[in-house]
Tab-separated table of C-alpha atoms in Angstrom:
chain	number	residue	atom	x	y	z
A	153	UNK	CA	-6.933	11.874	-29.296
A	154	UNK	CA	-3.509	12.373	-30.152
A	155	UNK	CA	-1.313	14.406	-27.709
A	156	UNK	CA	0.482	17.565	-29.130
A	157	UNK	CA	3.697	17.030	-30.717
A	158	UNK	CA	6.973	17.566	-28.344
A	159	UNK	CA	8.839	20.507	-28.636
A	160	UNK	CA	12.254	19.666	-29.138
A	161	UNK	CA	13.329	22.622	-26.507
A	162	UNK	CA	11.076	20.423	-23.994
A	163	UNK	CA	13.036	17.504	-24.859
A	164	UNK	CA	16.119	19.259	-24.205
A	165	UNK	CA	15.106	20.698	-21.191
A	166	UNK	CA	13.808	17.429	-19.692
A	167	UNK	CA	17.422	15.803	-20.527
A	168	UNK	CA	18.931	18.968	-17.921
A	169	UNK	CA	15.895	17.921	-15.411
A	170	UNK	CA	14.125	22.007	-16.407
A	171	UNK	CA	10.430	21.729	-16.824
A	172	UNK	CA	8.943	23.374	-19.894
A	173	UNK	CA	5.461	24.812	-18.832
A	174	UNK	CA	2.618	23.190	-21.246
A	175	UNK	CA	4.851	20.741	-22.791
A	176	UNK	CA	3.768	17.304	-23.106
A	177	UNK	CA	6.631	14.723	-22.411
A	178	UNK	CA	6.693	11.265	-23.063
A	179	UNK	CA	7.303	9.249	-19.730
A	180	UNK	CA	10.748	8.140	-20.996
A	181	UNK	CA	12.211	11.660	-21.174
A	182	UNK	CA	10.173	13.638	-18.447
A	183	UNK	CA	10.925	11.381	-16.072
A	184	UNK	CA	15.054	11.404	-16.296
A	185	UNK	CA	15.401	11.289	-12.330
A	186	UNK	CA	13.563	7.880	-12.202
A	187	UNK	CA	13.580	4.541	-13.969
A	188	UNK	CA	10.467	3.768	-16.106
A	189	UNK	CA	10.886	0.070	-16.472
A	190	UNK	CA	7.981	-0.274	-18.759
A	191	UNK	CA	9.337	0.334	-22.437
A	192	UNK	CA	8.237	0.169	-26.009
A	193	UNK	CA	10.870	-2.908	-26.319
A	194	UNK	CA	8.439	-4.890	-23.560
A	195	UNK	CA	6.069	-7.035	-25.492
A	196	UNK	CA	4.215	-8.202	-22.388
A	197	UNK	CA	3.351	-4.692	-21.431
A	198	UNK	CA	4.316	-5.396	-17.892
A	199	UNK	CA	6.428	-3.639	-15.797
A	200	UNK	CA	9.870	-5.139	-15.747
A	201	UNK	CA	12.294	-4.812	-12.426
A	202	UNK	CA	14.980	-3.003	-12.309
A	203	UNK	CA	18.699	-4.224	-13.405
A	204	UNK	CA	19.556	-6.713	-10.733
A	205	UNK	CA	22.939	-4.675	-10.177
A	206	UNK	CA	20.463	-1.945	-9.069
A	207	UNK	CA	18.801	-4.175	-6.882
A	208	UNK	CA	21.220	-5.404	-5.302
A	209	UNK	CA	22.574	-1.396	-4.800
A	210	UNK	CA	19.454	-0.505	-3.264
A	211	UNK	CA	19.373	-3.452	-0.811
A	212	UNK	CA	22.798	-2.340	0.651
A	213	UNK	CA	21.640	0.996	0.891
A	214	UNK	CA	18.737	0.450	3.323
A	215	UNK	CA	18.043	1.752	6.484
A	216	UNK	CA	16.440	-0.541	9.358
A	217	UNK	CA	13.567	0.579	10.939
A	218	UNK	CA	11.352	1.739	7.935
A	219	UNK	CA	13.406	4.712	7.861
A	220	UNK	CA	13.244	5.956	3.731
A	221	UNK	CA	15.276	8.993	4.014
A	222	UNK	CA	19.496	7.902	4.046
A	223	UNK	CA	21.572	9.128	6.588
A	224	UNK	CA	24.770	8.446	7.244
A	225	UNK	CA	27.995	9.917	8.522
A	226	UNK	CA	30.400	8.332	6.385
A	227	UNK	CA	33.692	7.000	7.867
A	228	UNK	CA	36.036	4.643	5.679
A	229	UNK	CA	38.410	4.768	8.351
A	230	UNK	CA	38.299	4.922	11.673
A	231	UNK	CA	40.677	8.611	12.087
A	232	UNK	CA	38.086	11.669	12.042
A	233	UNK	CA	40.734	13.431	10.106
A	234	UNK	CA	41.320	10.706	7.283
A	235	UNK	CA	38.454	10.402	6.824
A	236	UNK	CA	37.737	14.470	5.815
A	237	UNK	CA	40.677	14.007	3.706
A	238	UNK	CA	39.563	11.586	1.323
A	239	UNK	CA	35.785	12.472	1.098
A	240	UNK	CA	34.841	13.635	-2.267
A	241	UNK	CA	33.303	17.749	-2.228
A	242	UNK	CA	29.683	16.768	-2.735
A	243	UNK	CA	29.888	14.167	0.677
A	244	UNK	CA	32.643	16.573	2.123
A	245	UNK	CA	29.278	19.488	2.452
A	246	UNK	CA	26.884	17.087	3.181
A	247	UNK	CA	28.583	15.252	6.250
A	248	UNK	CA	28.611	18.751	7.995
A	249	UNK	CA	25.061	18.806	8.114
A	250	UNK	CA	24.436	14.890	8.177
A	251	UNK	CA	26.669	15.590	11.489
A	252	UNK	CA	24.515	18.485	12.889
A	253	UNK	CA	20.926	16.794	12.107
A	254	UNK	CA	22.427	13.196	14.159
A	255	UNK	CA	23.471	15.585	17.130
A	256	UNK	CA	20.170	16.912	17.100
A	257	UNK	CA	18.466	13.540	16.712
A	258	UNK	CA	20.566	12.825	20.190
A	259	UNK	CA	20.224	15.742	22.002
A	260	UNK	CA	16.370	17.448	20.991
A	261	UNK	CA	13.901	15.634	22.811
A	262	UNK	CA	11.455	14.040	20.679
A	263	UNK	CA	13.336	14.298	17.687
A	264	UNK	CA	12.075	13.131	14.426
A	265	UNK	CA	15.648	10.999	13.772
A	266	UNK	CA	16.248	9.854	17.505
A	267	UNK	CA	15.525	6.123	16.729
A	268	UNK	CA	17.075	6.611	13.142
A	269	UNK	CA	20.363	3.992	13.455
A	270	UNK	CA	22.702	6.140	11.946
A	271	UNK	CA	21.746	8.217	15.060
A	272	UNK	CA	21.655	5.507	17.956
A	273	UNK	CA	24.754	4.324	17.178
A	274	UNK	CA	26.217	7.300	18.818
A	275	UNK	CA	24.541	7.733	21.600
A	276	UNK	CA	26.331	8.503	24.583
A	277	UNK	CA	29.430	9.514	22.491
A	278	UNK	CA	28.364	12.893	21.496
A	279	UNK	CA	31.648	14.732	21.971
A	280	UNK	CA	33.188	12.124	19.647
A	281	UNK	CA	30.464	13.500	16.731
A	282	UNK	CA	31.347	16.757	17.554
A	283	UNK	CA	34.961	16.122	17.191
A	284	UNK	CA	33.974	14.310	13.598
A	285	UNK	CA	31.695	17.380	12.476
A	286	UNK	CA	34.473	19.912	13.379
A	287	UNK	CA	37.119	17.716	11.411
A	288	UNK	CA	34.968	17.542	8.512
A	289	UNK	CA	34.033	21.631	8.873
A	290	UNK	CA	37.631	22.104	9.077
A	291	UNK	CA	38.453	19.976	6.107
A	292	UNK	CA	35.409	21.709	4.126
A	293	UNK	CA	37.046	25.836	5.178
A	294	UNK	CA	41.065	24.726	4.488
A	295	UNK	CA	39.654	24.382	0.714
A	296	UNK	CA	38.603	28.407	1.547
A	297	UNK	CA	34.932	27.715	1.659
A	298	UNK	CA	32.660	29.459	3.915
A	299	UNK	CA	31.124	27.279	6.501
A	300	UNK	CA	28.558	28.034	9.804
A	301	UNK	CA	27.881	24.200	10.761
A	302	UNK	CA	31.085	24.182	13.144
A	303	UNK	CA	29.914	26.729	15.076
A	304	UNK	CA	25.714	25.460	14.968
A	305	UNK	CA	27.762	21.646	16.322
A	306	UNK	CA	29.136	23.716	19.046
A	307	UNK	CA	26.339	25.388	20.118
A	308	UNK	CA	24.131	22.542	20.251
A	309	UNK	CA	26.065	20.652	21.819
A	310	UNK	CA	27.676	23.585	24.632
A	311	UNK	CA	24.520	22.317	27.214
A	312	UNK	CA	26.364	22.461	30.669
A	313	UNK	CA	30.137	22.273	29.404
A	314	UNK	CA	30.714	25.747	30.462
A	315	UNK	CA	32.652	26.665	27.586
A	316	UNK	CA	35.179	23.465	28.074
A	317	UNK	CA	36.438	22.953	24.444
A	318	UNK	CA	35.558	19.473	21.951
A	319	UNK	CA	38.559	16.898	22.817
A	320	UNK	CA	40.911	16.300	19.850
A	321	UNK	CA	40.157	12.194	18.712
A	322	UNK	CA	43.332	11.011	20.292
A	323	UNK	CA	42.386	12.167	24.110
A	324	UNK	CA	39.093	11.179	23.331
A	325	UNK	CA	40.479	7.498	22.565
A	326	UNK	CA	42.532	7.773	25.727
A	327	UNK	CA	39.617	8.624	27.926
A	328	UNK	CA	37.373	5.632	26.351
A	329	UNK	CA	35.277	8.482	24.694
A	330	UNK	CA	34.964	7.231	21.390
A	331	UNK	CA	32.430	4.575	20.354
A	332	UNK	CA	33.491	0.719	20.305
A	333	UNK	CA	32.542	0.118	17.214
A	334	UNK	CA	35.653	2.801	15.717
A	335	UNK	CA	37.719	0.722	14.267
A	336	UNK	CA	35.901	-2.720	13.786
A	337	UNK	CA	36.951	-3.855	9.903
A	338	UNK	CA	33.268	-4.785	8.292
A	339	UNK	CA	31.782	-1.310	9.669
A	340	UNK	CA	34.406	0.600	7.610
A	341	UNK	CA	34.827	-1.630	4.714
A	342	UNK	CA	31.067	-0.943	4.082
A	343	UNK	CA	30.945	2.651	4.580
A	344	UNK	CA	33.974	2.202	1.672
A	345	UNK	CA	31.478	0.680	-0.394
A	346	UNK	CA	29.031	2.928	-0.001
A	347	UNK	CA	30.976	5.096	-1.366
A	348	UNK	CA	32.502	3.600	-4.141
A	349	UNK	CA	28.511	2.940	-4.883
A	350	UNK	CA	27.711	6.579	-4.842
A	351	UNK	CA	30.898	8.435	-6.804
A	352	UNK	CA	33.030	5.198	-8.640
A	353	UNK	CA	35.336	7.996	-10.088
A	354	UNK	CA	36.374	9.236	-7.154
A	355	UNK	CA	36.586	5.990	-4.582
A	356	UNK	CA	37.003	3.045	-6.839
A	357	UNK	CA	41.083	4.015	-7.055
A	358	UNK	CA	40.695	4.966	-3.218
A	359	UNK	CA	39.415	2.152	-2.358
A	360	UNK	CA	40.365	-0.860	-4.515
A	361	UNK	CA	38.689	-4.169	-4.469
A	362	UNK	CA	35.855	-2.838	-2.456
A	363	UNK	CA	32.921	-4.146	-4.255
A	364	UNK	CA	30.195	-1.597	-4.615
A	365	UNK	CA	27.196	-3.526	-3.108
A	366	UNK	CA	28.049	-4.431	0.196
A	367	UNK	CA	25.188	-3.129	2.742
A	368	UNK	CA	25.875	-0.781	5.627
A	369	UNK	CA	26.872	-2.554	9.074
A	370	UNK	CA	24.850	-0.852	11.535
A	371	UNK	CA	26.620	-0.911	14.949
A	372	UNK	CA	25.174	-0.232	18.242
A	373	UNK	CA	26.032	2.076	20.924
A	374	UNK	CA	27.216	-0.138	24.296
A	375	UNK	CA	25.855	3.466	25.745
A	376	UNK	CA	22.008	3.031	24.203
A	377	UNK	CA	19.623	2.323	27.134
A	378	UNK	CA	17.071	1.168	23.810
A	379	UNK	CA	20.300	-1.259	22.647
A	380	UNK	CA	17.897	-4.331	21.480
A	381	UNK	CA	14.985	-2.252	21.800
């Protein structure tokens, strides 16, 4: 039996990604978030892979460890503050939470993300996080937006301090507080190509000649007791 005939106010609501109760939606519309590789232009009938640009984008993008979810806390350069500067809005709100969730990861025992890389690979330098959450917060609330992960870093990361405030990145670096791999080329040329993979608009002037496809480098923390774990 034939299906009933598509509304053409479910078509255009599929296109904005709204769902139209009762409406029936061919795959190739309803499914706008997600590639349906098998097409009326296929003869075979099989499903066909993906563009091999794609491909090659979603190898670079993958996490070790059989972690699916991404998480990162982006840093084309190796300044805290240079970084906020440049970071388009969308990854400019994001990285304050993407901050707060790898503190947790480090400091909540048992934590879900604790083995996650993008969360060993500061261990031991959890001040220097800090420092790069409150840059980014204070990046995010100069642009007058409201913010409450600055003070939800802080807190989570008080412990026993007594109060003693987050080092600036400079005395950090002076007291051998910030993590070794800071500053090593291929760890922030691929973090640039992440992002010239996610928003081309906005980083491919940024950062030119950075090809979008390069995978992550994930570093490891000389302060990890599960280093080669």
């Amino acid at each position: 039996m034939l299906g009933r005939p598509v509304p053409a106010v479910a078509v255009r609501a599929a296109e904005r990604h709204v769902a139209v109760p009762g409406a029936t939606v061919p795959c190739e519309v309803s499914d706008v978030r997600q590639p349906c590789h098998t097409r009326t232009d296929n003869p075979s009938g099989r499903e066909q892979p993906p563009p091999a640009h794609a491909a090659a984008a979603s190898r670079a993008a993958a996490v070790p460890g059989g972690y699916s979810t991404p998480m990162q806390t982006f840093l084309p350069y190796p300044d805290f503050a240079a970084t906020a500067a440049v970071l388009d809005d969308r990854r400019l709100g994001k990285q304050r939470v993407e901050a707060l969730q790898v503190l947790r990861g480090l400091t909540v025992p048992g934590h879900g993300w604790r083995r996650h890389p993008a969360v060993r690979m500061w261990r031991g330098y959890e001040e220097a996080l800090v420092r790069y959450g409150l840059q980014v917060c204070a990046r995010w609330t100069s642009q007058g937006r409201a913010d409450t992960c600055a003070a939800s870093l802080l807190s989570s990361f008080a412990g026993d301090r007594a109060g003693r405030p987050v080092r600036p990145q400079p005395e950090l670096a002076a007291d051998g507080e910030l993590p070794p791999w800071l500053g090593e080329p291929d760890f922030h040329r691929s973090h640039r190509s992440a992002l010239v993979r996610k928003d081309p608009e906005h980083y491919a002037e940024l950062f030119p000649g950075v090809p979008d496809d390069l995978p992550y480098v994930w570093p490891v923390s000389d302060r990890d007791p599960e280093a080669g774990a």
